[in-house]
Amino acid sequence: MSTATSTITEPTPALAEPPRERHRARAVLALARFEARELLLQVPVLLTFALYLGYVALRLMGRDGMDDYPVLNTVDRQTQTEPLLFAVAVFSCCNAAALRSRKSNTVRQFDVLAMEPWRRILAHVLSVIPYAALTALVVAGEFGLEALKPGAIGHGSVGELAVGPLTVLLAGVMGVLLATLLPSSFVPILATIPLYLLFVVASAAADEGSRQGWLSPVLFVARSGGDPVPSDLLGRPAGWHAVYAAGVCAVLVCVALLRSGGRTRAVKAAAVLALAVTAAGAAGQLSCDTKGLEAARRTAFDTPQKVQSCARHGRSTYCSFDEWSGVRSDWAEVVDRVQSAAGGTAAQAGLTVRQRIYIGDQVEVDGALDPSTTPGEVTVGTRWGGNRVPEFAVGAATVLVGGSEDMTTQETCDDARPVTVMWLVLSTDPTPMATFRNMRLGDSVSGPDEVLAPTNGLSLTGPQTTVIRELLERPRAVMTARVKAHWAQLTSASTTTAQAAALLGVKAPEEAVKCEE
């Protein structure tokens, strides 16, 4: 009888369950952290970031008096060009990092790894984010220090402040994308110059009012040198541009992932969403009401009283655009100081201080304001602090002496009135000789020269300058009493410079002046 044997077969162990999506995400983040640390060790990134920080620090420390009253709608734009060199370094180093495996001839070894090529590309893209965040911190610190100043004027724009960090992010993304499209270490070098020229041309078009120029994700701020204007007259769709630039970054990321084989549902959905955001940002930039903006600018230039509010301080009224309402008290201090040295009816006269801006074909361009012909009206600009304070004092003193600003358009070469104007400005100034020197175009206190003012400057001849200097060397109280006692003669167009010197008890200048006809 045979014995039956039975064999018990062990069940085959199941294959290891593939890693879940969260494990893949952790791997991508781990690689991104590694690549971010590697970028930090690259000399170009370290050097350019140190230069960026140093430049910002030096600019913040090297301020003059006018920077005590920063106009925040210009400060936010000043943060846009500064990170550019840092962005170029990030662009080059991200491209080199993405090509590291090709350079080291280790591409084939990636085939045995669980992480797909497109996830490695995603890790390279994510490694750029800390550097965009660092740029954002510098931008926020720079703007914050200016905004916290007691004299800060107006407000900034989040959209303008976002341009610098987005520029760095875009540079890193473009470096990674180029590594997938054109895997060569020479491509960043060849691409930097044409891309820079393209962005410069687009920025110039945007500055000239062309809406198409805003389709460049990177903008360079033109240093026009013109005075600031109210924010609503700039016509800069900064918020929409930030949306557009972020959308462009996302589109380029999706292109890099798709090019590397990441044709998953999530990547395709992200690509569609990125295109929609980019299109929305572009449409928002191009849909500005240019006719309404132009009409608002002309109104602010021709008839500013229609769009300004006014407040009374003492005897005078101060009218400004809303963003400058906090500076009116500073204007009032200067007017009161100048008026305290005046005599006659001018000592009690009520002035109207009117803020005015120059607008030509564009805003924030150099241009001269014509003197106001309205009696008792004084012009003030949109910059304040530093030399702008005595320049405004010249405008106020001119109105007190001549009745209106158009006195500067009259012939005053052998006239006592310029001497009286400068006495009102300098006699109450804490550093009269230094202020006198800074106000003159030639930076001297002798000979003929032009004294700056908000509108037309005041021309001083050599003899007039000599008399002013003599007055400043005498006791102020004595000279102030004489000016007030002889106010009628000193503010008359028929009184000569020599006669003014005699009235004030100083030596008459020996130099003769022949007025041009």
Short mmCIF file of C-alpha atoms in Angstrom, two decimals:
data_model
loop_
_atom_site.label_atom_id
_atom_site.label_comp_id
_atom_site.label_asym_id
_atom_site.label_seq_id
_atom_site.Cartn_x
_atom_site.Cartn_y
_atom_site.Cartn_z
CA MET A 1 0.00 0.00 0.00
CA SER A 2 1.49 3.26 -1.07
CA THR A 3 1.54 6.20 1.15
CA ALA A 4 0.18 9.39 -0.38
CA THR A 5 2.22 12.43 0.30
CA SER A 6 0.82 15.89 0.07
CA THR A 7 2.90 18.95 -0.65
CA ILE A 8 1.94 22.22 0.83
CA THR A 9 2.91 25.06 -1.47
CA GLU A 10 3.83 28.35 0.14
CA PRO A 11 2.02 31.32 -1.41
CA THR A 12 4.27 33.51 -3.56
CA PRO A 13 5.01 36.75 -1.73
CA ALA A 14 3.32 39.73 -3.33
CA LEU A 15 5.50 42.29 -5.04
CA ALA A 16 6.30 45.35 -3.00
CA GLU A 17 3.62 47.95 -3.33
CA PRO A 18 4.80 50.84 -5.46
CA PRO A 19 5.61 53.93 -3.47
CA ARG A 20 2.67 56.16 -2.96
CA GLU A 21 2.39 59.62 -4.39
CA ARG A 22 3.27 61.27 -1.12
CA HIS A 23 6.53 59.36 -1.02
CA ARG A 24 7.33 60.63 -4.49
CA ALA A 25 6.52 64.16 -3.41
CA ARG A 26 8.86 63.79 -0.45
CA ALA A 27 11.61 62.57 -2.75
CA VAL A 28 11.13 65.54 -5.05
CA LEU A 29 11.25 67.95 -2.12
CA ALA A 30 14.37 66.27 -0.75
CA LEU A 31 16.09 66.63 -4.10
CA ALA A 32 14.92 70.25 -4.36
CA ARG A 33 16.49 71.01 -0.97
CA PHE A 34 19.72 69.40 -2.07
CA GLU A 35 19.79 71.41 -5.31
CA ALA A 36 18.99 74.63 -3.44
CA ARG A 37 21.99 74.01 -1.16
CA GLU A 38 24.15 73.29 -4.19
CA LEU A 39 23.10 76.60 -5.75
CA LEU A 40 24.08 78.37 -2.55
CA LEU A 41 27.62 77.01 -2.95
CA GLN A 42 28.02 78.41 -6.45
CA VAL A 43 30.36 81.41 -6.55
CA PRO A 44 28.29 83.45 -9.06
CA VAL A 45 25.17 83.14 -6.90
CA LEU A 46 26.98 84.05 -3.68
CA LEU A 47 28.91 86.92 -5.26
CA THR A 48 25.98 88.54 -7.08
CA PHE A 49 23.70 88.24 -4.05
CA ALA A 50 26.36 89.90 -1.90
CA LEU A 51 26.68 92.67 -4.51
CA TYR A 52 22.90 93.04 -4.58
CA LEU A 53 22.71 93.38 -0.79
CA GLY A 54 25.67 95.75 -0.73
CA TYR A 55 24.19 97.99 -3.41
CA VAL A 56 20.86 98.21 -1.59
CA ALA A 57 22.60 98.97 1.71
CA LEU A 58 24.80 101.67 0.18
CA ARG A 59 21.83 103.28 -1.56
CA LEU A 60 19.85 103.36 1.67
CA MET A 61 22.77 104.85 3.60
CA GLY A 62 23.82 107.36 0.95
CA ARG A 63 20.71 109.51 1.24
CA ASP A 64 20.32 113.27 1.18
CA GLY A 65 17.60 115.49 2.63
CA MET A 66 15.11 114.78 -0.14
CA ASP A 67 15.14 111.10 0.76
CA ASP A 68 13.61 111.95 4.13
CA TYR A 69 10.36 112.32 2.18
CA PRO A 70 10.37 109.30 -0.17
CA VAL A 71 7.53 109.05 -2.66
CA LEU A 72 6.55 105.41 -2.29
CA ASN A 73 5.17 105.00 -5.82
CA THR A 74 8.73 105.55 -7.05
CA VAL A 75 10.43 103.56 -4.29
CA ASP A 76 8.56 100.37 -5.24
CA ARG A 77 9.78 100.64 -8.84
CA GLN A 78 13.37 101.21 -7.75
CA THR A 79 13.39 97.65 -6.38
CA GLN A 80 12.82 96.10 -9.81
CA THR A 81 16.15 96.54 -11.60
CA GLU A 82 18.46 95.89 -8.63
CA PRO A 83 18.04 92.05 -8.57
CA LEU A 84 18.88 91.73 -12.27
CA LEU A 85 22.52 90.69 -11.90
CA PHE A 86 21.52 88.15 -9.26
CA ALA A 87 18.86 86.80 -11.65
CA VAL A 88 21.48 86.32 -14.38
CA ALA A 89 23.63 84.27 -11.98
CA VAL A 90 20.62 82.15 -10.96
CA PHE A 91 19.80 81.61 -14.64
CA SER A 92 23.29 80.37 -15.46
CA CYS A 93 23.73 78.21 -12.35
CA CYS A 94 20.30 76.57 -12.63
CA ASN A 95 21.08 75.66 -16.22
CA ALA A 96 24.42 74.19 -15.17
CA ALA A 97 22.76 72.23 -12.34
CA ALA A 98 20.20 70.72 -14.70
CA LEU A 99 23.02 69.73 -17.08
CA ARG A 100 25.29 68.35 -14.35
CA SER A 101 24.48 64.72 -15.17
CA ARG A 102 25.34 65.23 -18.84
CA LYS A 103 28.58 66.95 -18.02
CA SER A 104 29.53 64.17 -15.61
CA ASN A 105 28.31 61.47 -18.03
CA THR A 106 25.96 59.96 -15.43
CA VAL A 107 22.69 60.30 -17.37
CA ARG A 108 22.40 56.55 -17.97
CA GLN A 109 22.60 55.83 -14.26
CA PHE A 110 19.33 57.70 -13.73
CA ASP A 111 17.53 54.93 -15.62
CA VAL A 112 17.85 52.62 -12.62
CA LEU A 113 16.34 55.16 -10.23
CA ALA A 114 12.69 55.25 -9.24
CA MET A 115 12.36 59.01 -9.82
CA GLU A 116 11.29 59.90 -13.35
CA PRO A 117 13.25 62.56 -15.31
CA TRP A 118 10.40 65.08 -15.16
CA ARG A 119 10.32 64.88 -11.37
CA ARG A 120 14.03 65.69 -11.27
CA ILE A 121 13.31 68.70 -13.48
CA LEU A 122 10.55 69.70 -11.07
CA ALA A 123 13.05 69.50 -8.20
CA HIS A 124 15.41 71.84 -10.08
CA VAL A 125 12.56 74.31 -10.56
CA LEU A 126 11.60 74.14 -6.89
CA SER A 127 15.20 74.84 -5.89
CA VAL A 128 14.84 78.35 -7.34
CA ILE A 129 11.99 79.32 -4.99
CA PRO A 130 14.20 80.01 -1.93
CA TYR A 131 16.21 82.51 -3.98
CA ALA A 132 13.08 84.27 -5.21
CA ALA A 133 11.96 84.35 -1.56
CA LEU A 134 15.31 85.85 -0.50
CA THR A 135 14.89 88.54 -3.13
CA ALA A 136 11.38 89.21 -1.83
CA LEU A 137 12.78 89.65 1.69
CA VAL A 138 15.36 92.18 0.47
CA VAL A 139 12.69 94.04 -1.53
CA ALA A 140 10.33 94.08 1.46
CA GLY A 141 13.09 95.30 3.77
CA GLU A 142 14.17 98.03 1.37
CA PHE A 143 10.63 99.27 0.81
CA GLY A 144 9.69 98.88 4.46
CA LEU A 145 12.55 101.08 5.66
CA GLU A 146 11.41 103.82 3.30
CA ALA A 147 7.73 103.44 4.10
CA LEU A 148 8.35 103.68 7.86
CA LYS A 149 9.97 107.11 7.56
CA PRO A 150 7.76 109.83 9.11
CA GLY A 151 7.90 111.83 5.87
CA ALA A 152 6.95 108.96 3.51
CA ILE A 153 4.51 110.10 0.83
CA GLY A 154 1.73 108.07 -0.77
CA HIS A 155 1.71 104.30 -1.01
CA GLY A 156 3.43 101.52 -2.91
CA SER A 157 2.10 98.74 -5.11
CA VAL A 158 2.37 95.05 -4.33
CA GLY A 159 2.42 94.39 -8.05
CA GLU A 160 5.47 96.62 -8.52
CA LEU A 161 7.24 95.05 -5.55
CA ALA A 162 6.63 91.55 -6.94
CA VAL A 163 8.59 92.23 -10.14
CA GLY A 164 12.05 91.71 -8.59
CA PRO A 165 11.32 88.30 -7.01
CA LEU A 166 9.44 87.17 -10.11
CA THR A 167 12.43 88.15 -12.25
CA VAL A 168 14.69 85.85 -10.21
CA LEU A 169 12.12 83.05 -10.35
CA LEU A 170 11.71 83.43 -14.10
CA ALA A 171 15.48 83.41 -14.61
CA GLY A 172 15.84 80.10 -12.76
CA VAL A 173 12.93 78.52 -14.62
CA MET A 174 14.33 79.64 -17.98
CA GLY A 175 17.71 78.15 -17.08
CA VAL A 176 16.12 74.77 -16.34
CA LEU A 177 13.92 74.93 -19.46
CA LEU A 178 16.88 75.67 -21.72
CA ALA A 179 18.66 72.65 -20.26
CA THR A 180 15.80 70.45 -21.48
CA LEU A 181 15.47 72.11 -24.89
CA LEU A 182 19.11 72.85 -25.75
CA PRO A 183 21.39 70.79 -23.48
CA SER A 184 24.58 72.78 -23.94
CA SER A 185 26.58 74.83 -21.42
CA PHE A 186 27.10 77.57 -24.03
CA VAL A 187 23.39 78.30 -24.43
CA PRO A 188 23.03 80.54 -21.32
CA ILE A 189 25.98 82.67 -22.48
CA LEU A 190 24.50 83.04 -25.97
CA ALA A 191 20.96 83.64 -24.72
CA THR A 192 21.69 86.27 -22.03
CA ILE A 193 22.52 89.18 -24.35
CA PRO A 194 19.56 88.82 -26.79
CA LEU A 195 17.16 88.28 -23.88
CA TYR A 196 18.50 91.38 -22.14
CA LEU A 197 18.12 93.48 -25.30
CA LEU A 198 14.59 92.15 -25.81
CA PHE A 199 13.59 93.08 -22.27
CA VAL A 200 15.17 96.55 -22.61
CA VAL A 201 13.27 97.26 -25.84
CA ALA A 202 10.02 96.04 -24.28
CA SER A 203 10.59 98.16 -21.17
CA ALA A 204 11.24 101.25 -23.29
CA ALA A 205 7.99 100.61 -25.16
CA ALA A 206 6.12 100.28 -21.86
CA ASP A 207 7.63 103.54 -20.56
CA GLU A 208 6.47 105.31 -23.72
CA GLY A 209 2.91 104.20 -23.09
CA SER A 210 2.77 101.18 -25.41
CA ARG A 211 0.63 98.46 -23.84
CA GLN A 212 2.40 95.78 -25.90
CA GLY A 213 5.60 96.51 -23.99
CA TRP A 214 3.98 95.10 -20.85
CA LEU A 215 3.90 91.65 -22.47
CA SER A 216 7.55 91.31 -21.49
CA PRO A 217 7.60 89.50 -18.13
CA VAL A 218 10.70 91.50 -17.10
CA LEU A 219 10.65 95.30 -17.06
CA PHE A 220 13.46 97.75 -16.46
CA VAL A 221 12.57 101.07 -14.89
CA ALA A 222 13.74 104.04 -16.94
CA ARG A 223 15.49 106.74 -14.90
CA SER A 224 13.79 109.73 -16.47
CA GLY A 225 14.77 112.17 -13.74
CA GLY A 226 11.32 113.74 -13.76
CA ASP A 227 9.35 114.52 -10.63
CA PRO A 228 6.88 111.96 -9.23
CA VAL A 229 3.16 112.18 -9.97
CA PRO A 230 0.10 110.79 -8.18
CA SER A 231 -0.23 107.01 -8.42
CA ASP A 232 -3.47 107.13 -10.39
CA LEU A 233 -1.74 109.08 -13.18
CA LEU A 234 1.03 106.54 -13.73
CA GLY A 235 -1.11 104.18 -15.80
CA ARG A 236 0.97 101.16 -14.80
CA PRO A 237 -1.08 97.91 -14.62
CA ALA A 238 1.35 96.55 -12.04
CA GLY A 239 -1.07 94.08 -10.45
CA TRP A 240 -2.04 92.53 -13.76
CA HIS A 241 1.62 92.44 -14.80
CA ALA A 242 2.51 90.47 -11.67
CA VAL A 243 -0.26 87.98 -12.50
CA TYR A 244 1.00 87.78 -16.08
CA ALA A 245 4.64 87.25 -15.03
CA ALA A 246 3.65 84.54 -12.55
CA GLY A 247 1.61 82.87 -15.28
CA VAL A 248 4.56 82.95 -17.68
CA CYS A 249 6.74 81.29 -15.03
CA ALA A 250 4.14 78.56 -14.55
CA VAL A 251 3.78 78.01 -18.31
CA LEU A 252 7.54 77.61 -18.74
CA VAL A 253 7.65 75.16 -15.83
CA CYS A 254 4.91 73.06 -17.46
CA VAL A 255 6.73 73.14 -20.81
CA ALA A 256 9.89 71.86 -19.11
CA LEU A 257 7.96 69.07 -17.36
CA LEU A 258 6.12 68.01 -20.51
CA ARG A 259 9.35 68.09 -22.48
CA SER A 260 10.90 65.75 -19.89
CA GLY A 261 8.09 63.23 -20.09
CA GLY A 262 5.77 64.49 -17.36
CA ARG A 263 2.58 64.02 -19.35
CA THR A 264 0.45 63.28 -16.34
CA ARG A 265 -3.03 64.56 -15.76
CA ALA A 266 -1.82 66.90 -13.04
CA VAL A 267 0.86 68.47 -15.25
CA LYS A 268 -1.56 68.89 -18.16
CA ALA A 269 -4.15 70.48 -15.88
CA ALA A 270 -1.51 72.78 -14.45
CA ALA A 271 -0.47 73.78 -17.98
CA VAL A 272 -4.05 74.69 -18.89
CA LEU A 273 -4.45 76.69 -15.68
CA ALA A 274 -1.12 78.48 -16.23
CA LEU A 275 -2.15 79.44 -19.76
CA ALA A 276 -5.44 80.79 -18.44
CA VAL A 277 -3.69 82.88 -15.77
CA THR A 278 -1.21 84.22 -18.32
CA ALA A 279 -4.00 85.13 -20.73
CA ALA A 280 -5.96 86.86 -17.94
CA GLY A 281 -2.89 88.85 -16.91
CA ALA A 282 -2.17 89.87 -20.51
CA ALA A 283 -5.77 90.93 -21.07
CA GLY A 284 -5.76 92.95 -17.85
CA GLN A 285 -2.61 94.79 -18.93
CA LEU A 286 -3.96 95.63 -22.37
CA SER A 287 -7.43 96.76 -21.27
CA CYS A 288 -6.43 100.05 -19.64
CA ASP A 289 -8.59 103.09 -20.43
CA THR A 290 -5.92 105.16 -22.19
CA LYS A 291 -8.29 108.00 -23.13
CA GLY A 292 -9.52 108.37 -19.57
CA LEU A 293 -5.94 108.27 -18.29
CA GLU A 294 -4.85 110.96 -20.74
CA ALA A 295 -7.79 113.16 -19.75
CA ALA A 296 -6.94 112.76 -16.04
CA ARG A 297 -3.34 113.71 -16.71
CA ARG A 298 -4.31 116.84 -18.64
CA THR A 299 -6.66 117.87 -15.86
CA ALA A 300 -3.95 117.44 -13.23
CA PHE A 301 -1.56 119.53 -15.33
CA ASP A 302 -3.87 122.28 -16.60
CA THR A 303 -6.41 122.65 -13.78
CA PRO A 304 -5.05 120.87 -10.69
CA GLN A 305 -7.58 122.64 -8.45
CA LYS A 306 -10.27 120.32 -9.84
CA VAL A 307 -8.63 117.22 -8.38
CA GLN A 308 -6.99 118.60 -5.25
CA SER A 309 -8.10 119.08 -1.66
CA CYS A 310 -7.09 122.07 0.46
CA ALA A 311 -6.39 122.74 4.13
CA ARG A 312 -5.80 125.97 6.00
CA HIS A 313 -2.75 126.49 8.20
CA GLY A 314 -2.54 129.90 9.82
CA ARG A 315 -3.23 132.65 7.30
CA SER A 316 -2.57 130.59 4.16
CA THR A 317 -4.28 127.78 2.28
CA TYR A 318 -2.42 124.68 1.10
CA CYS A 319 -3.77 122.61 -1.80
CA SER A 320 -2.28 119.31 -2.90
CA PHE A 321 -3.02 115.93 -4.42
CA ASP A 322 -4.33 113.56 -1.76
CA GLU A 323 -1.12 111.54 -1.41
CA TRP A 324 0.76 114.69 -0.37
CA SER A 325 -1.72 115.87 2.26
CA GLY A 326 0.67 114.91 5.06
CA VAL A 327 3.36 117.32 3.82
CA ARG A 328 1.19 120.45 3.98
CA SER A 329 2.23 121.22 7.55
CA ASP A 330 5.89 121.21 6.43
CA TRP A 331 5.07 123.69 3.68
CA ALA A 332 3.27 125.86 6.22
CA GLU A 333 6.36 125.96 8.47
CA VAL A 334 8.46 127.30 5.60
CA VAL A 335 5.88 129.93 4.60
CA ASP A 336 5.49 131.10 8.21
CA ARG A 337 9.26 131.31 8.60
CA VAL A 338 9.74 133.37 5.43
CA GLN A 339 6.76 135.58 6.17
CA SER A 340 8.06 136.36 9.66
CA ALA A 341 10.89 138.38 8.07
CA ALA A 342 8.59 140.33 5.72
CA GLY A 343 7.22 143.81 6.31
CA GLY A 344 4.23 145.87 5.25
CA THR A 345 1.08 144.06 4.20
CA ALA A 346 3.13 141.01 3.14
CA ALA A 347 3.66 140.11 6.80
CA GLN A 348 -0.07 139.44 7.19
CA ALA A 349 -0.91 138.32 3.65
CA GLY A 350 -2.70 135.04 3.06
CA LEU A 351 -1.10 132.92 0.35
CA THR A 352 -2.41 129.97 -1.62
CA VAL A 353 0.15 127.21 -1.98
CA ARG A 354 -0.76 125.07 -4.98
CA GLN A 355 0.91 121.77 -5.86
CA ARG A 356 1.62 121.47 -9.57
CA ILE A 357 3.11 118.78 -11.80
CA TYR A 358 4.61 118.84 -15.27
CA ILE A 359 3.19 116.42 -17.84
CA GLY A 360 4.35 116.38 -21.44
CA ASP A 361 3.85 113.45 -23.80
CA GLN A 362 4.49 111.21 -20.77
CA VAL A 363 4.55 111.54 -17.01
CA GLU A 364 7.66 111.82 -14.85
CA VAL A 365 9.68 113.57 -17.51
CA ASP A 366 11.88 116.63 -17.15
CA GLY A 367 10.06 119.88 -17.77
CA ALA A 368 9.75 123.40 -16.39
CA LEU A 369 6.57 124.80 -14.88
CA ASP A 370 5.61 128.30 -15.96
CA PRO A 371 5.29 130.82 -13.13
CA SER A 372 1.74 131.29 -11.91
CA THR A 373 0.22 134.67 -12.79
CA THR A 374 -2.42 134.36 -10.06
CA PRO A 375 -1.74 136.92 -7.29
CA GLY A 376 -0.78 135.31 -4.02
CA GLU A 377 -0.36 131.80 -5.46
CA VAL A 378 2.83 129.84 -4.73
CA THR A 379 3.83 126.70 -6.64
CA VAL A 380 5.16 123.62 -4.88
CA GLY A 381 6.30 120.40 -6.53
CA THR A 382 6.02 116.73 -5.64
CA ARG A 383 9.52 116.36 -4.19
CA TRP A 384 10.28 117.64 -0.73
CA GLY A 385 13.27 117.81 1.59
CA GLY A 386 16.87 118.82 0.97
CA ASN A 387 17.29 121.64 -1.54
CA ARG A 388 13.60 121.56 -2.39
CA VAL A 389 12.87 123.36 0.92
CA PRO A 390 14.85 126.57 0.20
CA GLU A 391 13.72 126.45 -3.44
CA PHE A 392 10.11 126.52 -2.25
CA ALA A 393 11.06 129.32 0.14
CA VAL A 394 12.31 131.32 -2.87
CA GLY A 395 8.91 130.85 -4.55
CA ALA A 396 7.04 131.97 -1.42
CA ALA A 397 9.34 134.99 -0.91
CA THR A 398 8.96 135.98 -4.55
CA VAL A 399 5.18 136.13 -4.16
CA LEU A 400 5.47 138.11 -0.92
CA VAL A 401 7.80 140.62 -2.57
CA GLY A 402 6.40 140.82 -6.10
CA GLY A 403 2.77 139.83 -5.58
CA SER A 404 2.97 136.83 -7.92
CA GLU A 405 5.47 134.33 -9.28
CA ASP A 406 5.72 136.04 -12.66
CA MET A 407 8.03 138.62 -11.07
CA THR A 408 10.79 136.24 -12.17
CA THR A 409 9.90 136.93 -15.81
CA GLN A 410 10.53 140.68 -15.38
CA GLU A 411 13.80 142.55 -15.77
CA THR A 412 15.42 142.60 -12.32
CA CYS A 413 19.12 142.90 -13.13
CA ASP A 414 19.55 146.22 -11.22
CA ASP A 415 16.56 145.79 -8.94
CA ALA A 416 16.29 145.64 -5.16
CA ARG A 417 13.60 142.94 -5.21
CA PRO A 418 15.90 139.91 -5.74
CA VAL A 419 17.96 141.09 -2.76
CA THR A 420 14.80 141.30 -0.65
CA VAL A 421 13.63 137.86 -1.79
CA MET A 422 16.92 136.24 -0.84
CA TRP A 423 16.98 138.04 2.51
CA LEU A 424 13.55 136.59 3.37
CA VAL A 425 14.78 133.11 2.45
CA LEU A 426 18.18 133.19 4.13
CA SER A 427 17.70 135.42 7.17
CA THR A 428 15.66 132.77 8.96
CA ASP A 429 17.67 129.79 7.68
CA PRO A 430 19.87 128.01 10.27
CA THR A 431 22.80 127.74 7.82
CA PRO A 432 22.34 130.70 5.45
CA MET A 433 25.68 130.65 3.62
CA ALA A 434 25.62 126.90 3.02
CA THR A 435 22.02 127.12 1.82
CA PHE A 436 22.88 130.08 -0.42
CA ARG A 437 25.68 128.07 -2.01
CA ASN A 438 23.51 124.96 -2.54
CA MET A 439 20.68 126.94 -4.12
CA ARG A 440 22.87 128.44 -6.84
CA LEU A 441 23.58 126.54 -10.02
CA GLY A 442 27.28 127.39 -9.82
CA ASP A 443 27.62 126.32 -6.17
CA SER A 444 29.29 129.62 -5.29
CA VAL A 445 28.44 132.71 -3.23
CA SER A 446 30.00 135.29 -5.52
CA GLY A 447 29.33 136.64 -8.98
CA PRO A 448 26.20 136.33 -11.10
CA ASP A 449 24.25 133.09 -10.97
CA GLU A 450 20.79 131.52 -11.08
CA VAL A 451 18.94 130.59 -7.90
CA LEU A 452 16.62 127.59 -8.22
CA ALA A 453 12.89 127.81 -7.55
CA PRO A 454 9.85 125.58 -8.22
CA THR A 455 9.15 127.53 -11.43
CA ASN A 456 11.49 130.06 -13.05
CA GLY A 457 14.73 130.55 -11.21
CA LEU A 458 15.73 133.92 -9.81
CA SER A 459 18.63 135.60 -11.61
CA LEU A 460 21.18 137.34 -9.41
CA THR A 461 23.83 139.72 -10.70
CA GLY A 462 27.25 140.10 -9.14
CA PRO A 463 26.33 143.28 -7.22
CA GLN A 464 23.10 141.72 -5.93
CA THR A 465 25.05 138.70 -4.70
CA THR A 466 27.54 141.01 -2.96
CA VAL A 467 24.79 142.91 -1.15
CA ILE A 468 23.12 139.65 -0.03
CA ARG A 469 26.42 138.36 1.32
CA GLU A 470 27.01 141.66 3.17
CA LEU A 471 23.55 141.44 4.74
CA LEU A 472 24.18 137.92 5.99
CA GLU A 473 27.36 139.03 7.73
CA ARG A 474 25.49 141.64 9.81
CA PRO A 475 23.39 140.97 12.93
CA ARG A 476 20.11 139.41 11.82
CA ALA A 477 17.88 141.34 14.21
CA VAL A 478 19.25 144.67 13.04
CA MET A 479 18.93 143.80 9.37
CA THR A 480 15.42 142.40 9.81
CA ALA A 481 14.29 145.64 11.45
CA ARG A 482 15.73 147.69 8.57
CA VAL A 483 14.12 145.50 5.94
CA LYS A 484 10.72 145.89 7.58
CA ALA A 485 11.21 149.63 8.01
CA HIS A 486 12.03 150.15 4.32
CA TRP A 487 9.73 147.43 2.97
CA ALA A 488 7.93 149.66 0.45
CA GLN A 489 11.17 150.84 -1.17
CA LEU A 490 12.81 147.40 -1.12
CA THR A 491 9.85 145.82 -2.94
CA SER A 492 9.63 148.54 -5.61
CA ALA A 493 10.87 147.83 -9.12
CA SER A 494 12.26 151.38 -9.30
CA THR A 495 14.69 150.86 -6.39
CA THR A 496 18.18 149.94 -7.57
CA THR A 497 20.58 147.55 -5.95
CA ALA A 498 22.84 150.41 -4.82
CA GLN A 499 19.88 152.24 -3.28
CA ALA A 500 18.85 149.06 -1.44
CA ALA A 501 22.38 148.77 -0.02
CA ALA A 502 22.20 152.37 1.21
CA LEU A 503 18.77 151.82 2.81
CA LEU A 504 20.07 148.74 4.65
CA GLY A 505 23.31 150.38 5.75
CA VAL A 506 25.74 148.16 3.88
CA LYS A 507 28.47 149.11 1.46
CA ALA A 508 27.21 149.61 -2.08
CA PRO A 509 28.90 147.33 -4.63
CA GLU A 510 31.46 149.02 -6.86
CA GLU A 511 30.71 146.74 -9.80
CA ALA A 512 28.44 148.33 -12.39
CA VAL A 513 25.77 146.29 -14.10
CA LYS A 514 24.45 146.98 -17.55
CA CYS A 515 21.09 145.40 -18.14
CA GLU A 516 20.51 143.71 -21.48
CA GLU A 517 17.65 145.13 -23.50
#
